[in-house]
PDB file of C-alpha atoms in Angstrom:
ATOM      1  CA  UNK A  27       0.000   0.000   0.000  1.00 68.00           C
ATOM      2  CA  UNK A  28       1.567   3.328  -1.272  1.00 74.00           C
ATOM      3  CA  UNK A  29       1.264   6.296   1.307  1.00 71.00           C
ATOM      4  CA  UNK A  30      -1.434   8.430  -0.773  1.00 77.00           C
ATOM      5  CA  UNK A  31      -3.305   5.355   0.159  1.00 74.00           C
ATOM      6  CA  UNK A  32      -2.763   5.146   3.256  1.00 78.00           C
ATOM      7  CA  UNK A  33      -2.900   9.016   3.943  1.00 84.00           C
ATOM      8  CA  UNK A  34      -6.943   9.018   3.856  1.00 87.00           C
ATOM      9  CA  UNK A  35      -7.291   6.197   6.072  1.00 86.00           C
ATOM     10  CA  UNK A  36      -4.999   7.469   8.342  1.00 89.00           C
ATOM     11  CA  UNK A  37      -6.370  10.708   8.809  1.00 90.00           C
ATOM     12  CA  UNK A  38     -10.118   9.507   9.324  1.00 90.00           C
ATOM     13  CA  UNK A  39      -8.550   7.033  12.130  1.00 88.00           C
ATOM     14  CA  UNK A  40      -6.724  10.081  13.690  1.00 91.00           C
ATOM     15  CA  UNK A  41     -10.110  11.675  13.839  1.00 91.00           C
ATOM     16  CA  UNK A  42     -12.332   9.064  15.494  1.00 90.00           C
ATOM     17  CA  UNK A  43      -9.206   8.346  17.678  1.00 91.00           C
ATOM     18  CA  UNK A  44      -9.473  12.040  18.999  1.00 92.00           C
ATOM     19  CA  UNK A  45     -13.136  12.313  19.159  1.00 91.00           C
ATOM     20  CA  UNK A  46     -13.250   8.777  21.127  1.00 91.00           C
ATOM     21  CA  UNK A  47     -10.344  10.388  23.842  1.00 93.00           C
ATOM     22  CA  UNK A  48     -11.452  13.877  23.203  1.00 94.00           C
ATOM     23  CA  UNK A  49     -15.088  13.352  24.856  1.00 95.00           C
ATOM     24  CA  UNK A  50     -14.221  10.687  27.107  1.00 94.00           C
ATOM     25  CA  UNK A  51     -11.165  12.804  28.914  1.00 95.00           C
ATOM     26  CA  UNK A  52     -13.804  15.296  29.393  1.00 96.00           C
ATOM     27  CA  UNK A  53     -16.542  12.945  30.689  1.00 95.00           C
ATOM     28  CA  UNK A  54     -14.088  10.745  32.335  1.00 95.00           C
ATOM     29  CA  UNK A  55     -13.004  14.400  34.119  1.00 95.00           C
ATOM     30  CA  UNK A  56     -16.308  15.577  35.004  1.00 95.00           C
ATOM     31  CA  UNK A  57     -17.737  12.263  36.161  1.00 94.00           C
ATOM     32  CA  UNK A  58     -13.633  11.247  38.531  1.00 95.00           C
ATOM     33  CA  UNK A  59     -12.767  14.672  40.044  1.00 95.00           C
ATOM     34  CA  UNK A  60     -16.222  15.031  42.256  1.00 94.00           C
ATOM     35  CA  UNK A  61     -16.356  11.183  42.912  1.00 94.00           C
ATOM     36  CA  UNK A  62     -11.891  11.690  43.624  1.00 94.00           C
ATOM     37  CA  UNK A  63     -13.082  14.143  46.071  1.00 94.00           C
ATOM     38  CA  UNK A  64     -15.608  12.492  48.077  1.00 94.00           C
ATOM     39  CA  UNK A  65     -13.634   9.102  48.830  1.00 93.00           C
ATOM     40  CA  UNK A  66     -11.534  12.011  50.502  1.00 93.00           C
ATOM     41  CA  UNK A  67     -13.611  13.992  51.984  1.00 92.00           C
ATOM     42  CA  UNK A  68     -16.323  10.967  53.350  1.00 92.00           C
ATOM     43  CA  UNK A  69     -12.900   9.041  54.530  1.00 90.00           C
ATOM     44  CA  UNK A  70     -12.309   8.638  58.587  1.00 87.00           C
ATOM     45  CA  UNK A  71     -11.223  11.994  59.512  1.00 83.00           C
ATOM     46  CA  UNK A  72     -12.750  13.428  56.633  1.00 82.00           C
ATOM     47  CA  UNK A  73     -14.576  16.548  56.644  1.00 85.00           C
ATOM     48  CA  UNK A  74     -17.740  14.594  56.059  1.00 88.00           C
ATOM     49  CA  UNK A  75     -16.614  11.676  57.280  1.00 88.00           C
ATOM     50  CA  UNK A  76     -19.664   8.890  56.439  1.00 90.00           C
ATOM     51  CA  UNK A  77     -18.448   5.152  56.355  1.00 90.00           C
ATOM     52  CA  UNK A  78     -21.389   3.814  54.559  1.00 93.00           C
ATOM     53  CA  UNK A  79     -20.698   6.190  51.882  1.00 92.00           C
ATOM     54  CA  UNK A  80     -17.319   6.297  51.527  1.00 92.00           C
ATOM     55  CA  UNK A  81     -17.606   2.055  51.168  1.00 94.00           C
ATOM     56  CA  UNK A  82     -19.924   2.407  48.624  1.00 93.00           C
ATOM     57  CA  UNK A  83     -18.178   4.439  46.195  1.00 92.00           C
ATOM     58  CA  UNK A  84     -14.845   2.859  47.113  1.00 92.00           C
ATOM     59  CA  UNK A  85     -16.790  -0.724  46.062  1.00 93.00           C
ATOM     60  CA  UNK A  86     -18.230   1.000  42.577  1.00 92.00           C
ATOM     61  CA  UNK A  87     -14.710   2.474  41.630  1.00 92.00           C
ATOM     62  CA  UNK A  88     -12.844  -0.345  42.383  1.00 92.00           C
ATOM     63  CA  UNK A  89     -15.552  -2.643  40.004  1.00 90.00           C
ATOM     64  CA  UNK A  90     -15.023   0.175  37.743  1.00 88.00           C
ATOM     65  CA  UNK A  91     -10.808  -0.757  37.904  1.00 87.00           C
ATOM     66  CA  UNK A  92     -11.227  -4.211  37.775  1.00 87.00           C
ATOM     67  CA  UNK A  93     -12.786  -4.855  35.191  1.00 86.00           C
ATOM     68  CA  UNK A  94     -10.707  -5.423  31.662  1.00 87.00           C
ATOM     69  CA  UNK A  95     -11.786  -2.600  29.174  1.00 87.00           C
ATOM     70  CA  UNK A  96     -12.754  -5.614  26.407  1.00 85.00           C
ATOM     71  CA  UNK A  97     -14.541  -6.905  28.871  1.00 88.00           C
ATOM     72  CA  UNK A  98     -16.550  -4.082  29.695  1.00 89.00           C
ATOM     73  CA  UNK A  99     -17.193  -2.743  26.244  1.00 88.00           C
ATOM     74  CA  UNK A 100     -18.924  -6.645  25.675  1.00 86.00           C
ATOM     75  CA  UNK A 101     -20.792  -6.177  29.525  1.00 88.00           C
ATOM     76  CA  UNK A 102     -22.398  -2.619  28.182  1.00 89.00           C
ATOM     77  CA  UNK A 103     -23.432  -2.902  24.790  1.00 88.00           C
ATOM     78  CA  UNK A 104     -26.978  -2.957  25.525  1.00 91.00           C
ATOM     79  CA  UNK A 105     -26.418   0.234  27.618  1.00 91.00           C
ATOM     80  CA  UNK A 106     -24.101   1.499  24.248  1.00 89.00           C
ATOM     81  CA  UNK A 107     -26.890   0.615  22.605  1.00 90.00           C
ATOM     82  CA  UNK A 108     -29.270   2.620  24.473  1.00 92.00           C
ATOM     83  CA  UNK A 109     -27.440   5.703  24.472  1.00 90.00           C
ATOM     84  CA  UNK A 110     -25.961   5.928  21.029  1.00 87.00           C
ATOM     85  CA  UNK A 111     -28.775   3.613  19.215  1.00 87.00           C
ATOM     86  CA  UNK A 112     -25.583   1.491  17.447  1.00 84.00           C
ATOM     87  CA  UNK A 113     -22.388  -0.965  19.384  1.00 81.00           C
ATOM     88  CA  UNK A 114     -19.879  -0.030  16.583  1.00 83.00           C
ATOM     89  CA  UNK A 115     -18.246   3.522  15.837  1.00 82.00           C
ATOM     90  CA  UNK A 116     -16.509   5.890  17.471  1.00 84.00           C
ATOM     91  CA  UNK A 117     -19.486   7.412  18.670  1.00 87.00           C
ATOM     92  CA  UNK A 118     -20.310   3.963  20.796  1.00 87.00           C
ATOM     93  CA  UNK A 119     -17.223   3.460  21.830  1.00 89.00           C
ATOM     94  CA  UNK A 120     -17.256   7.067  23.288  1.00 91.00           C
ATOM     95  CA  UNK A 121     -19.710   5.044  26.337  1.00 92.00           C
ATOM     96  CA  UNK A 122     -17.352   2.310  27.819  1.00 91.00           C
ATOM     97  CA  UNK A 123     -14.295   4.681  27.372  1.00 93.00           C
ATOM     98  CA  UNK A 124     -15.582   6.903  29.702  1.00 93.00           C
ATOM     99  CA  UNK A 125     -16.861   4.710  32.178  1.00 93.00           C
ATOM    100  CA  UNK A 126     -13.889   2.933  31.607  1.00 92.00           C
ATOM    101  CA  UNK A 127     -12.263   6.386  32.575  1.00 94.00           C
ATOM    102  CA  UNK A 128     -14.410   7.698  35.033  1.00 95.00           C
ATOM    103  CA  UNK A 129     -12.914   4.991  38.261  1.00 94.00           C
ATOM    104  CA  UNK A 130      -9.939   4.986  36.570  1.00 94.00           C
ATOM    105  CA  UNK A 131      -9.313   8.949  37.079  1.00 96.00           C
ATOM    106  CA  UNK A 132     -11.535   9.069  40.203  1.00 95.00           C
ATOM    107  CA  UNK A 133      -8.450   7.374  42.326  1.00 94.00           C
ATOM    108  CA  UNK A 134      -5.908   9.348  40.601  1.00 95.00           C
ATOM    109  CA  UNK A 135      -7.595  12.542  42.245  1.00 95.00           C
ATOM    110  CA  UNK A 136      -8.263  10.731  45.749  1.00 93.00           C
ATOM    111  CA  UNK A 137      -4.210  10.187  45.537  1.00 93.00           C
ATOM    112  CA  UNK A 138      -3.964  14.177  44.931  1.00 92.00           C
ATOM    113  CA  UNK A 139      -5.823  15.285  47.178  1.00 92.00           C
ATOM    114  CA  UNK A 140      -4.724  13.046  49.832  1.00 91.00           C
ATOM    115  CA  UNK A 141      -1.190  14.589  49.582  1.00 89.00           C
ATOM    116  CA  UNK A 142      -3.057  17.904  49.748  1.00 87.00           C
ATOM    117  CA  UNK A 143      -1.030  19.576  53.607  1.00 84.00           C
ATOM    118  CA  UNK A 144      -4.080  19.147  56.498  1.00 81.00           C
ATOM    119  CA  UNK A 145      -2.580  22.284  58.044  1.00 83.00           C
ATOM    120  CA  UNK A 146      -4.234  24.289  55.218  1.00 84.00           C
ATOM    121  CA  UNK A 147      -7.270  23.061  55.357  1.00 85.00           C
ATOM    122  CA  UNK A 148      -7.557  23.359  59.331  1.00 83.00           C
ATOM    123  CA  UNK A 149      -6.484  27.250  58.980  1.00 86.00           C
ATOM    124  CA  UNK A 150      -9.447  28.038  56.910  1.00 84.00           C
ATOM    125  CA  UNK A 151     -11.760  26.508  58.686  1.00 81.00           C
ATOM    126  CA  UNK A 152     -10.242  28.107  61.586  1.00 83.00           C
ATOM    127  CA  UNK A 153     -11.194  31.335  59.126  1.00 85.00           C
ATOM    128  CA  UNK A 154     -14.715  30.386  58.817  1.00 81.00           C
ATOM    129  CA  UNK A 155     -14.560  28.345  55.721  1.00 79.00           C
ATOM    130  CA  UNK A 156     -17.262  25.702  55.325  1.00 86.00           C
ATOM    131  CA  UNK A 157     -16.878  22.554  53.295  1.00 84.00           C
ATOM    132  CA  UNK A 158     -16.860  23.938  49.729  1.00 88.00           C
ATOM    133  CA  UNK A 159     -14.698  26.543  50.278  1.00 86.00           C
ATOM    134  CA  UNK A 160     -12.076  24.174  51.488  1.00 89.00           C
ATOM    135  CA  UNK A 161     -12.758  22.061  48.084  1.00 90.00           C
ATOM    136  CA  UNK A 162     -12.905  25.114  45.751  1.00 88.00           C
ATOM    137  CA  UNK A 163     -10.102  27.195  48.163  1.00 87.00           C
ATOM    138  CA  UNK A 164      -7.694  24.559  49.186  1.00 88.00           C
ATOM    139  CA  UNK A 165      -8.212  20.857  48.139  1.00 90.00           C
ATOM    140  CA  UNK A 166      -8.300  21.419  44.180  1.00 90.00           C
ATOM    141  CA  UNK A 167      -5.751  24.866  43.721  1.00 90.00           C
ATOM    142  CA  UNK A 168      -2.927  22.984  46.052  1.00 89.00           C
ATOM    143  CA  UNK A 169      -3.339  19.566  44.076  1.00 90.00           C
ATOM    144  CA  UNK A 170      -3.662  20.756  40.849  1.00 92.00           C
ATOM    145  CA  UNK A 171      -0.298  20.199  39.341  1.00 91.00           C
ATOM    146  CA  UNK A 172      -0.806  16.553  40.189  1.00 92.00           C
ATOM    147  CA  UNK A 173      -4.297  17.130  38.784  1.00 94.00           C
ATOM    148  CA  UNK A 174      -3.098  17.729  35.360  1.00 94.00           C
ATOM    149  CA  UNK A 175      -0.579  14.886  36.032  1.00 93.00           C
ATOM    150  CA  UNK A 176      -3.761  12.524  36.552  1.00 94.00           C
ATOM    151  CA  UNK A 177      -5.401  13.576  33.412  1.00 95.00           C
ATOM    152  CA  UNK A 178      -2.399  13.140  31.111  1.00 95.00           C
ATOM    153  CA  UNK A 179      -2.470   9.775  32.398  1.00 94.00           C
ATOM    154  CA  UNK A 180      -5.801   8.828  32.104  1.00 95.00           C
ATOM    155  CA  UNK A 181      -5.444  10.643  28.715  1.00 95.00           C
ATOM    156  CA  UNK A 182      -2.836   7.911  27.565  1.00 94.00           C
ATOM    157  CA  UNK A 183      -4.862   5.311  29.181  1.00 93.00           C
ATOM    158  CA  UNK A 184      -7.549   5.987  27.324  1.00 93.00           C
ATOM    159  CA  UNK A 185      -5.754   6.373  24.051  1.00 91.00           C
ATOM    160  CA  UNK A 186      -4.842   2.935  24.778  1.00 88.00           C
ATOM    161  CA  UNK A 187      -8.547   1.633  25.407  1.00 89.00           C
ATOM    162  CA  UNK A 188      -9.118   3.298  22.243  1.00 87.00           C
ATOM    163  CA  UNK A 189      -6.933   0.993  20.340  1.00 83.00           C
ATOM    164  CA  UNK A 190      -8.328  -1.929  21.897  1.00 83.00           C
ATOM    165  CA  UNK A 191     -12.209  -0.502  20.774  1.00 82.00           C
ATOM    166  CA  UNK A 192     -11.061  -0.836  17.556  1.00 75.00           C
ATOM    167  CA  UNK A 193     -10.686  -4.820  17.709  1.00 71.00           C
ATOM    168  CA  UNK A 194     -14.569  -5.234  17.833  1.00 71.00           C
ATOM    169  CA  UNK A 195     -15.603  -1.765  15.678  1.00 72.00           C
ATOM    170  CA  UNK A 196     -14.926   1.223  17.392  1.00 75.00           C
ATOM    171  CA  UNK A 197     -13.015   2.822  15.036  1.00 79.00           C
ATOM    172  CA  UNK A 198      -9.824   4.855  15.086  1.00 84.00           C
ATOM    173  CA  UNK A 199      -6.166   4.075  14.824  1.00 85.00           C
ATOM    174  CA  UNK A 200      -6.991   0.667  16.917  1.00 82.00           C
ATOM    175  CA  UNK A 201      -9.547  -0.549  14.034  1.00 80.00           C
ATOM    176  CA  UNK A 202      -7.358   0.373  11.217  1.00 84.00           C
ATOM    177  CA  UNK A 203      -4.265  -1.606  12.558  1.00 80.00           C
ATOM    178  CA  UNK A 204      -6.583  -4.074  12.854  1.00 79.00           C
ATOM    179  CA  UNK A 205      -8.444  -4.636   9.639  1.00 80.00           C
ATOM    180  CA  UNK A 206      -5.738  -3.358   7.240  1.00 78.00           C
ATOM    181  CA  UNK A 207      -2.757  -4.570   9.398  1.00 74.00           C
ATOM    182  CA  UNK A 208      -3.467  -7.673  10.632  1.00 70.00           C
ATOM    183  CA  UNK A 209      -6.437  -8.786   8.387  1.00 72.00           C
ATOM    184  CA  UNK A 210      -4.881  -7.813   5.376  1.00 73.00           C
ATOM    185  CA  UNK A 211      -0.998  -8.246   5.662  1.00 72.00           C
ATOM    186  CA  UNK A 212      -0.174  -4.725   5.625  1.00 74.00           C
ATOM    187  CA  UNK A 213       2.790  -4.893   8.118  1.00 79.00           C
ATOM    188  CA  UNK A 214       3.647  -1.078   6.778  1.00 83.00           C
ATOM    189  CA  UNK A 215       0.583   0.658   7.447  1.00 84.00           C
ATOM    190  CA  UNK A 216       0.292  -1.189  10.895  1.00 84.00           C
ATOM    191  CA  UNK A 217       3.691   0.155  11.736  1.00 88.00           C
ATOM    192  CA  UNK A 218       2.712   3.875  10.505  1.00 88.00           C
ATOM    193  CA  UNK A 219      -0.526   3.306  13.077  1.00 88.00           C
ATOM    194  CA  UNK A 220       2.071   1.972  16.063  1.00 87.00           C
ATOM    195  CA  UNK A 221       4.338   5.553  15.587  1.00 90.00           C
ATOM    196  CA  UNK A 222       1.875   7.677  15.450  1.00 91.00           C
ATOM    197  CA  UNK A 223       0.404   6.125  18.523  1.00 89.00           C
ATOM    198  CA  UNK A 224       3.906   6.315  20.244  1.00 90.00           C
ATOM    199  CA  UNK A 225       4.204  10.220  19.136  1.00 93.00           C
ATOM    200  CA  UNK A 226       0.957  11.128  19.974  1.00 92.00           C
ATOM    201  CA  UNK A 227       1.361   9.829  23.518  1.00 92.00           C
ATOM    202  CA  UNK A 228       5.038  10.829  23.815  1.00 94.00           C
ATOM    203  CA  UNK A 229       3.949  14.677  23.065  1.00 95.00           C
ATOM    204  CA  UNK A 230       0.784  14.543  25.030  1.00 94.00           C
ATOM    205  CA  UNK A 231       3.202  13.271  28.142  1.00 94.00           C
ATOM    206  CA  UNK A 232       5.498  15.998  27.577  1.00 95.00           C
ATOM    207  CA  UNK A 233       2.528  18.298  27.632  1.00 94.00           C
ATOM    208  CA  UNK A 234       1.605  17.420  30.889  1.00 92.00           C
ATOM    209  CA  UNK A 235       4.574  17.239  32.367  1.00 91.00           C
ATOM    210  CA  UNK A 236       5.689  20.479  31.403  1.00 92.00           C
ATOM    211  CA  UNK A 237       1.767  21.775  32.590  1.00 91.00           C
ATOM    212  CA  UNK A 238       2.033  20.154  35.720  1.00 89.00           C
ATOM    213  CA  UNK A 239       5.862  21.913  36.544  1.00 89.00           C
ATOM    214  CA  UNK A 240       4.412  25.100  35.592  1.00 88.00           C
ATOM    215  CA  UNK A 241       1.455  25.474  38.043  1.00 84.00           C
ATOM    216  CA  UNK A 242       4.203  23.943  40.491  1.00 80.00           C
ATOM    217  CA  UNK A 243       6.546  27.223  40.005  1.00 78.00           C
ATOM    218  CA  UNK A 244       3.764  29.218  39.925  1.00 72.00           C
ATOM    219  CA  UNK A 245       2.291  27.943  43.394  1.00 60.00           C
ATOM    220  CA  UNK A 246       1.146  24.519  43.914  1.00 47.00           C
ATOM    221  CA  UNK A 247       1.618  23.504  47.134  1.00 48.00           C
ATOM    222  CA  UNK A 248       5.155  25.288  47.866  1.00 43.00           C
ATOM    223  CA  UNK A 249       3.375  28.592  47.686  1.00 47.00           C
ATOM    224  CA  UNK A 250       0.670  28.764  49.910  1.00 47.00           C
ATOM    225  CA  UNK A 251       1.407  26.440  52.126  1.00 45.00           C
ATOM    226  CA  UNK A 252       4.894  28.353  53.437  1.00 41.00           C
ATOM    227  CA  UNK A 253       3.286  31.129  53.818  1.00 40.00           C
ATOM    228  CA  UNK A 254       0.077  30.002  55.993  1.00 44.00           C
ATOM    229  CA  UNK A 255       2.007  28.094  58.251  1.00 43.00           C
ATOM    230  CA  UNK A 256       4.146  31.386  58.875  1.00 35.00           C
ATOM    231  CA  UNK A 257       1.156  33.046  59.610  1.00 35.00           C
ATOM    232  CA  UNK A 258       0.603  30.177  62.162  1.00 44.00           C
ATOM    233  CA  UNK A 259       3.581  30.287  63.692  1.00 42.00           C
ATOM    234  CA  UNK A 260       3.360  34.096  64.083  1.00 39.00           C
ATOM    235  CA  UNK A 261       0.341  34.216  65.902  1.00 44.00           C
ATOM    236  CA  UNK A 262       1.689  32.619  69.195  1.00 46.00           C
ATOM    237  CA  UNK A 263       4.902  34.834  69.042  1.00 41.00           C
ATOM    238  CA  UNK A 264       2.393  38.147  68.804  1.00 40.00           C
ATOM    239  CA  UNK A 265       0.740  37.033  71.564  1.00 44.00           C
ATOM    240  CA  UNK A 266       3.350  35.944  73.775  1.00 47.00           C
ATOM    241  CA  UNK A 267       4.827  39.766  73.155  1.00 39.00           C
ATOM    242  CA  UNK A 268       0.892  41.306  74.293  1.00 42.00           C
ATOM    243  CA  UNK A 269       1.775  39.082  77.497  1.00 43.00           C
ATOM    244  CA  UNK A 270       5.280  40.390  78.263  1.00 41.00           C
ATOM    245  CA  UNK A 271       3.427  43.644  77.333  1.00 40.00           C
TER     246      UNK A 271
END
């Protein structure tokens, strides 16, 4: 197969391949950061610390993990189905990749925000804050360098479920490799697929990375947190001097 042959083909599979990771990053975003957030926050010692609750989502996110992604694309076709009215496409595959994503992503962002320093979040509620304004103040700003770190990996993850969508009709790079590849003996067009996949997910890493050290510099967690538990730390010396006083 000569490349102006191959160049269609391969820019159609590039297409479904970024709509398919495209919409389920986003869903997969949407759908892990609030669930992320609660296994924190409903946790022992939490700020709304509920066993029952914290169980249950633990129990549906780690089904959600444990489950092989061919496996769960055959377990929800009827739902697929349901949604997109077909099981083959990029458009169905868009389903199981983002429920696929959604547990996958959720414990990335419990792991953030767990590293997230409790001294912060103790001095604003010593402020007044309430629940939400620790989320939206503390918990998300001071982990969001690891954040973006989650959701380029979950991005790559995802570009590989993609691939493997492709093996039963999902379209995309996975699907092309696939029937032109391996059904038809075309070892060079198969390779063309495999680098693009390895530069694709070589850039998007660098992307991250280079995201993620960048809202580091800028603050992260080694900028407010310094300067809060100086404030701390003052407060006991200024009132020591109003007793010598």
């Amino acid at each position: 197969m000569t490349w102006s042959e191959m160049q269609p083909l391969l820019e159609q599979a590039c297409r479904e391949t970024l709509i398919m990771v495209g919409w389920s990053t986003l869903i997969a975003v949407v759908g892990g950061l609030p669930l992320g957030i609660l296994l924190v926050l409903t946790d022992k010692g939490g700020l709304l610390q509920n066993t029952v609750v914290n169980k249950v989502i633990g129990q549906i996110v780690n089904i959600g993990r444990s489950l092989p992604f061919i496996i769960l694309m055959v377990a929800l076709m009827n739902f697929t189905r349901w949604v997109t009215g077909t099981t083959i496409g990029s458009e169905a595959a868009i389903v199981p990749l983002a429920i696929g994503g959604i547990p996958f992503f959720a414990r990335l962002v419990e792991t953030a925000v767990r590293e997230v320093d409790g001294g912060l979040v103790e001095a604003v509620q010593a402020m007044g804050g309430n629940t939400w304004t620790v989320v939206r103040k503390v918990l998300v700003p001071e982990a969001l360098p690891s954040l973006i770190a989650s959701t380029t990996t979950t991005v790559i993850a995802l570009i590989g479920y993609s691939a493997m969508a492709g093996t039963v009709g999902g379209g995309g790079l996975g699907d092309l490799a696939v029937r032109y590849g391996y059904n038809r003996f075309e070892s060079g067009l198969m390779w063309v697929t495999v680098a693009i996949l390895a530069v694709a997910i070589s850039l998007i890493q660098f992307a991250g990375d280079a995201a993620a050290r960048a809202l580091h510099r800028r603050g992260g967690r080694s900028g407010v947190a310094p300067r809060l538990r100086l404030l701390k730390a003052e407060e006991p010396a200024a009132a020591d001097v109003s007793k010598v006083a």
